[in-house]
Amino acid sequence: MKTDEQMFHKYTRMTLPTFQHLMDIVNPSLMKRSPRALEPEQRVAFTLRFLIGDKVPALAFAYRVGLSTVHKIIKETCDVFERLLGPIYQRTSSREEYLQIAEGFWTLWNFPHCLGAIDGKHVDAQCPPNSGTLYFKYHIRYSIILLAVCDHNYQFTLVDIGSMGKNSDAGIYGNSYLNVTNEMLDIPEGTSCLSGYTSALFFYWG
């Protein structure tokens, strides 16, 4: 499949160079001593297919492994992703980076003092045991909520994942580390981007 980059991208949702870069990071942690174990590249591709949306039975059939093995591989690989990729890609922005984002919103969109565009999205989920209606949303389904912030170039900068479906975006934001007034982020102090105007606080647009 690596000889056909278009097919490879369709299968993994990654370009081949991106996949190789990912493997350079996680390969040592996914090596197994058992000769019957799937190779690290297979384990990563396997997990990516699950994250894309493939069902566990379909993966078990495609790779000729048992259902329990599927669950084990996915958990182990995701644990490695979180442990190794988290410190690289999940850090929060610095004060200087926030100022660059605000400058980007002002330059590209004529919108001053903006640190990001924010919105929430319901993600359908199975009802957790003994949770009652905590995850029940008005669309007659159960869900968790993804609250996310993007910069002026549509790149994610902050996410809050897992809040109960019954909650509102405003309620989640008020108790989240994303809240600019909670002093959990290195938010710059208010400034004036226009000569002669008083300073104003930075904020999210949403």
PDB file of C-alpha atoms in Angstrom:
ATOM      1  CA  MET A   1       0.000   0.000   0.000  1.00  0.00           C
ATOM      2  CA  LYS A   2       2.944   2.333   0.589  1.00  0.00           C
ATOM      3  CA  THR A   3       3.610   2.340  -3.146  1.00  0.00           C
ATOM      4  CA  ASP A   4       0.242   4.015  -3.748  1.00  0.00           C
ATOM      5  CA  GLU A   5       0.194   7.229  -1.715  1.00  0.00           C
ATOM      6  CA  GLN A   6      -3.384   8.046  -2.652  1.00  0.00           C
ATOM      7  CA  MET A   7      -4.625   4.664  -1.439  1.00  0.00           C
ATOM      8  CA  PHE A   8      -2.439   4.926   1.663  1.00  0.00           C
ATOM      9  CA  HIS A   9      -3.962   8.305   2.527  1.00  0.00           C
ATOM     10  CA  LYS A  10      -7.457   6.951   1.957  1.00  0.00           C
ATOM     11  CA  TYR A  11      -6.764   4.036   4.301  1.00  0.00           C
ATOM     12  CA  THR A  12      -4.981   5.887   7.142  1.00  0.00           C
ATOM     13  CA  ARG A  13      -6.125   9.506   6.589  1.00  0.00           C
ATOM     14  CA  MET A  14      -2.435  10.402   6.708  1.00  0.00           C
ATOM     15  CA  THR A  15       0.208  11.185   4.143  1.00  0.00           C
ATOM     16  CA  LEU A  16       3.051   8.689   4.005  1.00  0.00           C
ATOM     17  CA  PRO A  17       5.638  11.186   5.385  1.00  0.00           C
ATOM     18  CA  THR A  18       3.321  11.988   8.322  1.00  0.00           C
ATOM     19  CA  PHE A  19       2.834   8.283   9.026  1.00  0.00           C
ATOM     20  CA  GLN A  20       6.593   7.671   8.911  1.00  0.00           C
ATOM     21  CA  HIS A  21       7.167  10.579  11.299  1.00  0.00           C
ATOM     22  CA  LEU A  22       4.580   9.091  13.663  1.00  0.00           C
ATOM     23  CA  MET A  23       6.298   5.706  13.464  1.00  0.00           C
ATOM     24  CA  ASP A  24       9.686   7.255  14.258  1.00  0.00           C
ATOM     25  CA  ILE A  25       8.190   8.463  17.543  1.00  0.00           C
ATOM     26  CA  VAL A  26       6.121   5.456  18.635  1.00  0.00           C
ATOM     27  CA  ASN A  27       7.871   2.461  17.027  1.00  0.00           C
ATOM     28  CA  PRO A  28      10.174   1.545  19.973  1.00  0.00           C
ATOM     29  CA  SER A  29       7.252   1.560  22.415  1.00  0.00           C
ATOM     30  CA  LEU A  30       5.129  -0.727  20.237  1.00  0.00           C
ATOM     31  CA  MET A  31       7.695  -3.465  19.641  1.00  0.00           C
ATOM     32  CA  LYS A  32       6.638  -6.859  21.010  1.00  0.00           C
ATOM     33  CA  ARG A  33       8.824  -9.887  21.694  1.00  0.00           C
ATOM     34  CA  SER A  34       6.259 -12.436  20.603  1.00  0.00           C
ATOM     35  CA  PRO A  35       6.808 -13.631  17.010  1.00  0.00           C
ATOM     36  CA  ARG A  36       3.029 -13.780  16.576  1.00  0.00           C
ATOM     37  CA  ALA A  37       2.481 -10.146  17.539  1.00  0.00           C
ATOM     38  CA  LEU A  38       1.515  -7.591  14.921  1.00  0.00           C
ATOM     39  CA  GLU A  39       4.327  -5.309  13.778  1.00  0.00           C
ATOM     40  CA  PRO A  40       4.279  -1.715  15.114  1.00  0.00           C
ATOM     41  CA  GLU A  41       3.231  -0.338  11.711  1.00  0.00           C
ATOM     42  CA  GLN A  42       0.318  -2.759  11.623  1.00  0.00           C
ATOM     43  CA  ARG A  43      -0.716  -1.835  15.156  1.00  0.00           C
ATOM     44  CA  VAL A  44      -0.707   1.866  14.287  1.00  0.00           C
ATOM     45  CA  ALA A  45      -2.616   1.358  11.024  1.00  0.00           C
ATOM     46  CA  PHE A  46      -5.015  -0.916  12.899  1.00  0.00           C
ATOM     47  CA  THR A  47      -5.663   1.759  15.530  1.00  0.00           C
ATOM     48  CA  LEU A  48      -5.993   4.545  12.973  1.00  0.00           C
ATOM     49  CA  ARG A  49      -8.693   2.565  11.194  1.00  0.00           C
ATOM     50  CA  PHE A  50     -10.577   2.259  14.482  1.00  0.00           C
ATOM     51  CA  LEU A  51     -10.239   5.986  15.171  1.00  0.00           C
ATOM     52  CA  ILE A  52     -11.484   6.723  11.661  1.00  0.00           C
ATOM     53  CA  GLY A  53     -14.615   4.723  12.382  1.00  0.00           C
ATOM     54  CA  ASP A  54     -14.067   1.055  11.538  1.00  0.00           C
ATOM     55  CA  LYS A  55     -15.926  -1.361  13.804  1.00  0.00           C
ATOM     56  CA  VAL A  56     -14.076  -3.797  16.051  1.00  0.00           C
ATOM     57  CA  PRO A  57     -15.529  -6.952  14.391  1.00  0.00           C
ATOM     58  CA  ALA A  58     -14.463  -5.672  10.955  1.00  0.00           C
ATOM     59  CA  LEU A  59     -10.912  -5.049  12.179  1.00  0.00           C
ATOM     60  CA  ALA A  60     -10.762  -8.462  13.817  1.00  0.00           C
ATOM     61  CA  PHE A  61     -11.807 -10.080  10.544  1.00  0.00           C
ATOM     62  CA  ALA A  62      -9.432  -8.003   8.386  1.00  0.00           C
ATOM     63  CA  TYR A  63      -6.387  -8.720  10.560  1.00  0.00           C
ATOM     64  CA  ARG A  64      -7.398 -12.265  11.529  1.00  0.00           C
ATOM     65  CA  VAL A  65      -7.241 -11.632  15.269  1.00  0.00           C
ATOM     66  CA  GLY A  66      -9.726 -12.111  18.100  1.00  0.00           C
ATOM     67  CA  LEU A  67     -12.020  -9.420  19.447  1.00  0.00           C
ATOM     68  CA  SER A  68     -10.178  -9.277  22.773  1.00  0.00           C
ATOM     69  CA  THR A  69      -6.910  -8.787  20.876  1.00  0.00           C
ATOM     70  CA  VAL A  70      -8.451  -5.908  18.953  1.00  0.00           C
ATOM     71  CA  HIS A  71      -9.445  -4.141  22.156  1.00  0.00           C
ATOM     72  CA  LYS A  72      -6.012  -4.750  23.690  1.00  0.00           C
ATOM     73  CA  ILE A  73      -4.108  -3.421  20.658  1.00  0.00           C
ATOM     74  CA  ILE A  74      -6.242  -0.294  20.427  1.00  0.00           C
ATOM     75  CA  LYS A  75      -5.850   0.488  24.129  1.00  0.00           C
ATOM     76  CA  GLU A  76      -2.094  -0.124  24.145  1.00  0.00           C
ATOM     77  CA  THR A  77      -1.521   1.947  21.015  1.00  0.00           C
ATOM     78  CA  CYS A  78      -3.691   4.833  22.197  1.00  0.00           C
ATOM     79  CA  ASP A  79      -1.844   4.806  25.534  1.00  0.00           C
ATOM     80  CA  VAL A  80       1.444   5.135  23.628  1.00  0.00           C
ATOM     81  CA  PHE A  81      -0.003   7.952  21.510  1.00  0.00           C
ATOM     82  CA  GLU A  82      -1.076   9.847  24.614  1.00  0.00           C
ATOM     83  CA  ARG A  83       2.191   9.312  26.489  1.00  0.00           C
ATOM     84  CA  LEU A  84       4.539  10.223  23.636  1.00  0.00           C
ATOM     85  CA  LEU A  85       2.540  12.669  21.533  1.00  0.00           C
ATOM     86  CA  GLY A  86       0.821  14.524  24.369  1.00  0.00           C
ATOM     87  CA  PRO A  87       3.878  16.518  25.502  1.00  0.00           C
ATOM     88  CA  ILE A  88       4.581  17.471  21.874  1.00  0.00           C
ATOM     89  CA  TYR A  89       1.150  18.356  20.538  1.00  0.00           C
ATOM     90  CA  GLN A  90      -1.067  18.970  23.570  1.00  0.00           C
ATOM     91  CA  ARG A  91       0.744  21.821  25.227  1.00  0.00           C
ATOM     92  CA  THR A  92      -1.053  25.123  25.736  1.00  0.00           C
ATOM     93  CA  SER A  93       0.046  28.276  23.949  1.00  0.00           C
ATOM     94  CA  SER A  94       2.470  30.725  25.513  1.00  0.00           C
ATOM     95  CA  ARG A  95       1.691  34.398  26.047  1.00  0.00           C
ATOM     96  CA  GLU A  96       3.751  35.302  22.996  1.00  0.00           C
ATOM     97  CA  GLU A  97       1.849  32.779  20.871  1.00  0.00           C
ATOM     98  CA  TYR A  98      -1.480  34.191  22.048  1.00  0.00           C
ATOM     99  CA  LEU A  99      -0.330  37.646  20.990  1.00  0.00           C
ATOM    100  CA  GLN A 100       0.556  36.246  17.562  1.00  0.00           C
ATOM    101  CA  ILE A 101      -2.918  34.696  17.289  1.00  0.00           C
ATOM    102  CA  ALA A 102      -4.544  38.001  18.252  1.00  0.00           C
ATOM    103  CA  GLU A 103      -2.421  39.770  15.659  1.00  0.00           C
ATOM    104  CA  GLY A 104      -3.508  37.177  13.098  1.00  0.00           C
ATOM    105  CA  PHE A 105      -7.200  37.783  13.798  1.00  0.00           C
ATOM    106  CA  TRP A 106      -6.638  41.517  13.503  1.00  0.00           C
ATOM    107  CA  THR A 107      -4.623  41.269  10.286  1.00  0.00           C
ATOM    108  CA  LEU A 108      -6.722  38.651   8.475  1.00  0.00           C
ATOM    109  CA  TRP A 109     -10.199  39.301   9.833  1.00  0.00           C
ATOM    110  CA  ASN A 110     -10.093  42.878  11.190  1.00  0.00           C
ATOM    111  CA  PHE A 111     -11.117  41.487  14.570  1.00  0.00           C
ATOM    112  CA  PRO A 112      -9.121  42.887  17.512  1.00  0.00           C
ATOM    113  CA  HIS A 113      -8.159  41.188  20.783  1.00  0.00           C
ATOM    114  CA  CYS A 114      -9.403  37.769  19.675  1.00  0.00           C
ATOM    115  CA  LEU A 115      -7.552  34.696  20.968  1.00  0.00           C
ATOM    116  CA  GLY A 116      -9.605  32.183  19.000  1.00  0.00           C
ATOM    117  CA  ALA A 117     -12.969  31.087  17.643  1.00  0.00           C
ATOM    118  CA  ILE A 118     -14.780  28.762  20.060  1.00  0.00           C
ATOM    119  CA  ASP A 119     -17.687  26.368  19.627  1.00  0.00           C
ATOM    120  CA  GLY A 120     -19.087  23.133  21.026  1.00  0.00           C
ATOM    121  CA  LYS A 121     -20.107  19.921  19.284  1.00  0.00           C
ATOM    122  CA  HIS A 122     -22.140  16.970  20.569  1.00  0.00           C
ATOM    123  CA  VAL A 123     -20.483  13.599  19.902  1.00  0.00           C
ATOM    124  CA  ASP A 124     -22.893  10.660  20.062  1.00  0.00           C
ATOM    125  CA  ALA A 125     -22.009   8.092  22.719  1.00  0.00           C
ATOM    126  CA  GLN A 126     -23.432   5.050  24.444  1.00  0.00           C
ATOM    127  CA  CYS A 127     -25.046   5.817  27.765  1.00  0.00           C
ATOM    128  CA  PRO A 128     -22.493   5.110  30.543  1.00  0.00           C
ATOM    129  CA  PRO A 129     -23.725   2.682  33.220  1.00  0.00           C
ATOM    130  CA  ASN A 130     -25.723   4.198  36.075  1.00  0.00           C
ATOM    131  CA  SER A 131     -25.521   7.717  34.606  1.00  0.00           C
ATOM    132  CA  GLY A 132     -29.253   8.303  34.260  1.00  0.00           C
ATOM    133  CA  THR A 133     -29.912  11.313  32.042  1.00  0.00           C
ATOM    134  CA  LEU A 134     -26.581  13.068  32.658  1.00  0.00           C
ATOM    135  CA  TYR A 135     -25.424  12.374  29.096  1.00  0.00           C
ATOM    136  CA  PHE A 136     -28.881  12.784  27.511  1.00  0.00           C
ATOM    137  CA  LYS A 137     -29.258  15.643  25.038  1.00  0.00           C
ATOM    138  CA  TYR A 138     -32.326  17.215  23.536  1.00  0.00           C
ATOM    139  CA  HIS A 139     -31.884  15.333  20.230  1.00  0.00           C
ATOM    140  CA  ILE A 140     -33.055  12.151  22.007  1.00  0.00           C
ATOM    141  CA  ARG A 141     -29.547  10.693  22.050  1.00  0.00           C
ATOM    142  CA  TYR A 142     -26.709  10.385  24.511  1.00  0.00           C
ATOM    143  CA  SER A 143     -23.549  12.373  23.927  1.00  0.00           C
ATOM    144  CA  ILE A 144     -20.369  13.885  25.244  1.00  0.00           C
ATOM    145  CA  ILE A 145     -19.363  17.398  24.247  1.00  0.00           C
ATOM    146  CA  LEU A 146     -16.269  18.610  22.424  1.00  0.00           C
ATOM    147  CA  LEU A 147     -15.530  22.268  23.162  1.00  0.00           C
ATOM    148  CA  ALA A 148     -12.747  23.563  20.926  1.00  0.00           C
ATOM    149  CA  VAL A 149     -10.866  26.758  20.098  1.00  0.00           C
ATOM    150  CA  CYS A 150      -9.250  27.478  16.718  1.00  0.00           C
ATOM    151  CA  ASP A 151      -6.830  30.222  15.735  1.00  0.00           C
ATOM    152  CA  HIS A 152      -7.003  32.610  12.772  1.00  0.00           C
ATOM    153  CA  ASN A 153      -5.701  29.881  10.446  1.00  0.00           C
ATOM    154  CA  TYR A 154      -8.376  27.320  11.483  1.00  0.00           C
ATOM    155  CA  GLN A 155      -5.869  25.344  13.576  1.00  0.00           C
ATOM    156  CA  PHE A 156      -7.028  23.820  16.880  1.00  0.00           C
ATOM    157  CA  THR A 157      -5.294  25.395  19.863  1.00  0.00           C
ATOM    158  CA  LEU A 158      -7.398  24.163  22.816  1.00  0.00           C
ATOM    159  CA  VAL A 159      -9.942  21.402  23.375  1.00  0.00           C
ATOM    160  CA  ASP A 160     -12.123  20.285  26.279  1.00  0.00           C
ATOM    161  CA  ILE A 161     -13.532  16.799  25.675  1.00  0.00           C
ATOM    162  CA  GLY A 162     -15.905  14.634  27.663  1.00  0.00           C
ATOM    163  CA  SER A 163     -18.437  16.899  29.339  1.00  0.00           C
ATOM    164  CA  MET A 164     -21.917  15.432  29.799  1.00  0.00           C
ATOM    165  CA  GLY A 165     -24.365  15.906  26.946  1.00  0.00           C
ATOM    166  CA  LYS A 166     -26.953  17.634  29.129  1.00  0.00           C
ATOM    167  CA  ASN A 167     -24.641  20.606  29.735  1.00  0.00           C
ATOM    168  CA  SER A 168     -24.641  23.807  27.704  1.00  0.00           C
ATOM    169  CA  ASP A 169     -21.575  25.240  25.969  1.00  0.00           C
ATOM    170  CA  ALA A 170     -21.643  28.251  28.292  1.00  0.00           C
ATOM    171  CA  GLY A 171     -21.838  26.070  31.396  1.00  0.00           C
ATOM    172  CA  ILE A 172     -18.945  23.901  30.250  1.00  0.00           C
ATOM    173  CA  TYR A 173     -16.859  26.936  29.329  1.00  0.00           C
ATOM    174  CA  GLY A 174     -17.462  28.556  32.703  1.00  0.00           C
ATOM    175  CA  ASN A 175     -15.897  25.604  34.534  1.00  0.00           C
ATOM    176  CA  SER A 176     -13.253  24.755  31.939  1.00  0.00           C
ATOM    177  CA  TYR A 177      -9.566  25.555  31.853  1.00  0.00           C
ATOM    178  CA  LEU A 178     -10.373  27.225  28.507  1.00  0.00           C
ATOM    179  CA  ASN A 179     -12.079  30.080  30.354  1.00  0.00           C
ATOM    180  CA  VAL A 180      -9.876  33.154  29.971  1.00  0.00           C
ATOM    181  CA  THR A 181     -10.924  34.379  33.446  1.00  0.00           C
ATOM    182  CA  ASN A 182      -9.937  31.175  35.274  1.00  0.00           C
ATOM    183  CA  GLU A 183      -6.240  32.130  35.199  1.00  0.00           C
ATOM    184  CA  MET A 184      -5.243  28.622  34.113  1.00  0.00           C
ATOM    185  CA  LEU A 185      -3.801  29.799  30.788  1.00  0.00           C
ATOM    186  CA  ASP A 186      -0.992  32.244  30.073  1.00  0.00           C
ATOM    187  CA  ILE A 187      -3.368  34.869  28.668  1.00  0.00           C
ATOM    188  CA  PRO A 188      -1.765  38.260  27.935  1.00  0.00           C
ATOM    189  CA  GLU A 189      -3.023  41.360  29.706  1.00  0.00           C
ATOM    190  CA  GLY A 190      -5.337  43.743  27.887  1.00  0.00           C
ATOM    191  CA  THR A 191      -3.779  46.051  25.320  1.00  0.00           C
ATOM    192  CA  SER A 192      -4.882  48.556  22.719  1.00  0.00           C
ATOM    193  CA  CYS A 193      -4.362  47.543  19.100  1.00  0.00           C
ATOM    194  CA  LEU A 194      -5.445  50.981  17.809  1.00  0.00           C
ATOM    195  CA  SER A 195      -3.641  54.209  18.576  1.00  0.00           C
ATOM    196  CA  GLY A 196      -5.634  56.483  20.859  1.00  0.00           C
ATOM    197  CA  TYR A 197      -7.998  53.772  22.126  1.00  0.00           C
ATOM    198  CA  THR A 198      -8.098  52.427  25.675  1.00  0.00           C
ATOM    199  CA  SER A 199      -6.911  48.890  26.318  1.00  0.00           C
ATOM    200  CA  ALA A 200      -9.337  45.957  26.177  1.00  0.00           C
ATOM    201  CA  LEU A 201      -9.206  42.388  27.443  1.00  0.00           C
ATOM    202  CA  PHE A 202      -8.578  39.454  25.129  1.00  0.00           C
ATOM    203  CA  PHE A 203     -11.449  37.056  24.441  1.00  0.00           C
ATOM    204  CA  TYR A 204     -12.756  34.150  22.345  1.00  0.00           C
ATOM    205  CA  TRP A 205     -15.162  34.671  19.476  1.00  0.00           C
ATOM    206  CA  GLY A 206     -18.083  32.262  19.465  1.00  0.00           C
TER     207      GLY A 206
END
